[in-house]
Short mmCIF file of C-alpha atoms in Angstrom, two decimals:
data_model
loop_
_atom_site.label_atom_id
_atom_site.label_comp_id
_atom_site.label_asym_id
_atom_site.label_seq_id
_atom_site.Cartn_x
_atom_site.Cartn_y
_atom_site.Cartn_z
CA MET L 1 36.00 2.58 15.74
CA SER L 2 33.45 1.28 18.22
CA ASN L 3 34.78 -0.56 21.24
CA LYS L 4 32.77 -3.76 21.57
CA LEU L 5 34.12 -4.45 25.05
CA ASN L 6 32.50 -1.46 26.71
CA TYR L 7 28.82 -1.70 25.72
CA THR L 8 26.11 -4.29 25.17
CA LYS L 9 23.92 -4.82 22.11
CA GLY L 10 20.96 -6.90 21.03
CA GLN L 11 20.46 -8.93 17.88
CA ASN L 12 20.81 -7.64 14.31
CA VAL L 13 22.52 -4.40 15.31
CA ILE L 14 24.30 -2.58 12.47
CA ILE L 15 27.22 -0.31 13.34
CA GLU L 16 28.90 1.44 10.41
CA ASN L 17 32.49 2.65 10.16
CA ASN L 18 34.15 5.10 12.51
CA VAL L 19 31.43 4.98 15.17
CA MET L 20 32.37 5.75 18.79
CA ILE L 21 30.27 4.26 21.59
CA GLY L 22 30.87 5.11 25.26
CA LYS L 23 31.14 2.52 27.97
CA ASN L 24 28.06 1.07 29.64
CA SER L 25 25.82 2.00 26.72
CA ILE L 26 23.04 -0.38 25.69
CA LEU L 27 21.83 -0.94 22.12
CA GLY L 28 18.54 -2.79 21.61
CA HIS L 29 17.62 -5.18 18.80
CA ASN L 30 17.81 -3.98 15.18
CA VAL L 31 19.44 -0.66 16.05
CA ILE L 32 21.28 1.05 13.17
CA ILE L 33 24.18 3.41 13.92
CA HIS L 34 25.38 5.25 10.82
CA LYS L 35 28.99 6.15 10.17
CA ASP L 36 30.93 8.67 12.27
CA THR L 37 28.27 8.82 15.00
CA ILE L 38 29.52 9.65 18.50
CA ILE L 39 27.60 8.10 21.40
CA GLY L 40 28.47 9.02 24.97
CA LYS L 41 28.68 6.95 28.12
CA GLY L 42 25.68 5.17 29.59
CA VAL L 43 23.42 5.85 26.63
CA ARG L 44 20.38 3.62 26.05
CA ILE L 45 19.13 3.16 22.49
CA ASP L 46 16.02 0.99 22.21
CA ASP L 47 14.92 -1.47 19.51
CA ASN L 48 14.71 -0.33 15.86
CA ALA L 49 16.12 3.15 16.50
CA VAL L 50 18.22 4.76 13.75
CA ILE L 51 21.05 7.12 14.68
CA GLY L 52 23.08 9.34 12.34
CA LYS L 53 20.88 8.91 9.26
CA PHE L 54 21.55 11.25 6.35
CA PRO L 55 18.49 13.34 5.37
CA MET L 56 16.61 12.52 2.20
CA LEU L 57 16.45 15.30 -0.38
CA SER L 58 13.39 15.89 -2.54
CA LYS L 59 13.67 17.93 -5.73
CA ASN L 60 11.01 20.17 -4.21
CA SER L 61 12.56 20.52 -0.76
CA ALA L 62 12.32 24.07 0.54
CA THR L 63 14.37 23.87 3.75
CA THR L 64 16.47 20.73 3.19
CA LYS L 65 19.64 21.39 1.21
CA LYS L 66 22.54 19.22 0.14
CA GLN L 67 25.29 19.97 2.64
CA ASP L 68 28.15 18.51 4.61
CA LEU L 69 26.86 17.55 8.04
CA LYS L 70 28.92 16.94 11.13
CA PRO L 71 28.49 13.57 12.85
CA CYS L 72 25.50 12.97 15.07
CA LYS L 73 26.37 13.26 18.77
CA ILE L 74 24.44 11.66 21.61
CA GLY L 75 25.40 12.91 25.08
CA ASP L 76 26.15 10.85 28.17
CA GLY L 77 23.16 9.26 29.88
CA SER L 78 20.67 10.01 27.12
CA VAL L 79 17.82 7.65 26.19
CA ILE L 80 16.58 7.08 22.63
CA GLY L 81 13.25 5.25 22.39
CA THR L 82 12.02 2.45 20.16
CA GLY L 83 11.77 3.41 16.50
CA ALA L 84 13.14 6.91 17.05
CA ILE L 85 15.29 8.52 14.34
CA VAL L 86 18.09 10.98 15.09
CA TYR L 87 19.68 12.40 11.94
CA ARG L 88 23.29 13.16 11.16
CA GLY L 89 24.12 16.71 12.23
CA ALA L 90 21.96 16.54 15.34
CA VAL L 91 23.57 17.24 18.72
CA ILE L 92 21.86 15.71 21.74
CA LYS L 93 23.33 16.90 25.05
CA LYS L 94 23.58 14.77 28.19
CA ASP L 95 20.61 13.14 29.95
CA VAL L 96 18.14 13.92 27.17
CA PHE L 97 15.10 11.63 26.86
CA ILE L 98 13.76 11.02 23.35
CA ALA L 99 10.63 8.85 23.42
CA ASP L 100 9.47 6.14 21.02
CA LEU L 101 8.89 7.09 17.37
CA ALA L 102 10.25 10.62 17.72
CA SER L 103 12.18 12.18 14.82
CA ILE L 104 15.09 14.59 15.33
CA ARG L 105 16.32 16.16 12.10
CA GLU L 106 19.72 17.50 11.07
CA ASP L 107 21.09 20.79 12.44
CA VAL L 108 19.14 20.36 15.67
CA VAL L 109 20.63 20.98 19.12
CA ILE L 110 18.79 19.70 22.20
CA GLY L 111 19.95 20.89 25.63
CA GLU L 112 20.60 18.71 28.64
CA ARG L 113 17.76 16.97 30.50
CA THR L 114 15.16 17.93 27.94
CA ILE L 115 12.32 15.50 27.17
CA ILE L 116 11.01 14.88 23.65
CA GLY L 117 7.68 13.03 23.67
CA LYS L 118 6.40 10.05 21.72
CA GLY L 119 5.84 10.70 18.01
CA THR L 120 7.14 14.26 18.16
CA THR L 121 9.00 15.69 15.16
CA ILE L 122 11.75 18.28 15.54
CA GLU L 123 12.49 19.55 12.04
CA ASN L 124 15.87 20.77 10.82
CA LYS L 125 17.60 23.96 11.97
CA VAL L 126 16.02 24.06 15.42
CA SER L 127 17.61 24.98 18.75
CA ILE L 128 16.11 23.62 21.98
CA GLY L 129 17.38 24.59 25.42
CA LYS L 130 17.81 22.61 28.61
CA PHE L 131 15.14 21.28 30.99
CA CYS L 132 12.38 21.56 28.38
CA LYS L 133 9.37 19.23 28.23
CA ILE L 134 8.00 18.71 24.74
CA GLN L 135 5.20 16.18 24.96
CA ALA L 136 3.70 13.70 22.48
CA ASN L 137 2.83 14.39 18.83
CA VAL L 138 4.26 17.90 18.67
CA GLN L 139 5.55 19.42 15.41
CA ILE L 140 8.39 21.97 15.64
CA VAL L 141 9.16 23.55 12.26
CA PRO L 142 12.55 24.61 10.86
CA TYR L 143 14.16 27.87 12.03
CA SER L 144 12.54 27.69 15.46
CA VAL L 145 14.22 28.58 18.76
CA ILE L 146 13.06 27.09 22.05
CA GLU L 147 14.81 28.45 25.12
CA ASP L 148 15.31 26.77 28.52
CA TYR L 149 12.48 25.43 30.73
CA VAL L 150 9.83 25.60 28.01
CA PHE L 151 6.75 23.36 28.37
CA ILE L 152 4.88 22.22 25.25
CA SER L 153 1.70 20.17 25.70
CA PRO L 154 0.64 17.29 23.41
CA GLY L 155 -0.48 18.02 19.87
CA VAL L 156 0.99 21.52 19.52
CA ILE L 157 1.63 22.57 15.92
CA THR L 158 4.02 25.31 14.79
CA SER L 159 4.37 26.74 11.29
CA ASN L 160 6.93 28.72 9.29
CA ASP L 161 5.39 29.49 5.88
CA LYS L 162 2.86 32.32 5.88
CA TYR L 163 2.34 31.85 2.13
CA ALA L 164 1.26 28.19 2.55
CA GLY L 165 3.48 26.94 -0.25
CA ARG L 166 2.72 29.68 -2.79
CA THR L 167 4.88 32.42 -4.39
CA LYS L 168 8.66 32.48 -4.70
CA LYS L 169 8.79 35.13 -2.00
CA ARG L 170 8.23 32.46 0.64
CA PHE L 171 11.73 31.02 0.14
CA LYS L 172 13.26 34.19 1.59
CA GLU L 173 10.73 34.61 4.37
CA TYR L 174 10.54 31.27 6.13
CA LYS L 175 10.45 32.04 9.82
CA GLY L 176 9.94 29.60 12.66
CA VAL L 177 8.62 30.33 16.12
CA THR L 178 10.52 31.56 19.17
CA LEU L 179 9.60 30.37 22.65
CA LYS L 180 11.35 32.36 25.35
CA LYS L 181 12.54 30.95 28.66
CA GLY L 182 9.76 29.34 30.66
CA ALA L 183 7.07 29.78 27.99
CA ARG L 184 4.19 27.26 28.07
CA LEU L 185 1.86 26.10 25.31
CA GLY L 186 -1.47 24.39 26.02
CA VAL L 187 -2.80 21.24 24.36
CA ALA L 188 -3.32 21.43 20.57
CA SER L 189 -2.43 25.11 20.30
CA VAL L 190 -1.25 26.42 16.92
CA ILE L 191 1.58 28.95 16.62
CA LEU L 192 1.84 30.79 13.29
CA PRO L 193 5.08 31.78 11.49
CA GLY L 194 7.44 34.20 13.19
CA VAL L 195 5.48 34.44 16.43
CA VAL L 196 7.44 35.04 19.64
CA ILE L 197 6.03 33.68 22.90
CA GLY L 198 7.53 35.76 25.69
CA LYS L 199 9.31 34.69 28.86
CA ASP L 200 6.99 32.85 31.26
CA ALA L 201 4.03 33.47 28.94
CA MET L 202 1.19 30.94 28.62
CA VAL L 203 -0.97 29.99 25.62
CA GLY L 204 -4.28 28.28 26.37
CA GLY L 205 -5.22 24.92 24.87
CA GLY L 206 -6.70 25.01 21.36
CA SER L 207 -5.63 28.61 20.74
CA VAL L 208 -4.38 29.94 17.40
CA VAL L 209 -1.60 32.45 18.01
CA THR L 210 -1.19 35.01 15.21
CA LYS L 211 0.89 37.66 17.00
CA ASN L 212 3.58 37.91 19.65
CA VAL L 213 2.65 37.10 23.24
CA PRO L 214 4.28 39.40 25.84
CA SER L 215 6.18 37.99 28.78
CA GLN L 216 4.14 36.71 31.74
CA LYS L 217 0.82 37.06 29.90
CA ILE L 218 -1.84 34.41 29.25
CA PHE L 219 -3.36 34.39 25.76
CA ILE L 220 -6.32 32.22 24.72
CA GLY L 221 -8.77 31.86 21.84
CA ILE L 222 -8.97 31.96 18.04
CA PRO L 223 -7.24 34.23 17.34
CA ALA L 224 -5.52 34.28 20.72
CA LYS L 225 -6.04 37.40 22.82
CA GLU L 226 -4.79 38.48 26.21
CA LEU L 227 -6.71 37.06 29.17
CA LYS L 228 -4.64 38.03 32.19
CA GLU L 229 -1.17 37.89 33.72
CA VAL L 230 0.43 34.59 34.65
CA PRO L 231 -0.09 34.10 38.41
CA LYS L 232 3.05 34.78 40.41
CA GLU L 233 3.10 31.27 41.89
CA GLN L 234 3.33 29.80 38.36
CA ARG L 235 6.25 31.92 37.24
CA LEU L 236 9.59 30.25 36.70
CA GLU L 237 11.31 32.41 39.29
CA ASN L 238 9.08 30.92 42.00
CA GLN L 239 9.55 27.26 41.12
#
């Protein structure tokens, strides 16, 4: 059960059964904490955020299945912005920043000190490493892997269905994107299903990436093609 002596809350807060809330946490007005959720110490959850929500299931859902989900966990020192939704089954490590209106689906893990920008959606079955910066209005599709120190600019779109909703074959071939350690994506770039962006690689703004990008290479254009190597001073090893 939640310990009301160790945290503060605003008006109209709803806390369901078997919730654990660490000391010195702050809950804003109209926050909803669903059952079994585990919230660490010193967590800030702003107005109208929803934590531990069960996913909705459409009869036509392709990647959302009825399943038993472990409780949502929010790590020590994390911040959840106004109107953000973090689903049951999500694991948020310590000192993560999730901005206003972001959505974090079930079966998502976000590593420590990662930033999720305003209005960004992290779909189900996604792994995100530590010290990543995912900026505003980004869409990360199911089955994606984002390693440590990845930088994603605003408006980036990823995809996982090369059949665009047609044929039964697609159900067996959904494949998200993989962003290796230190990869960077420019503003409004589009990454197609199954593409791997290599370690320390860079994709230019507005590019459409249809094939794998080798490590430490810069790709730009539609479709994206190799431009040059990433300058040594920009490589992760030199930061």
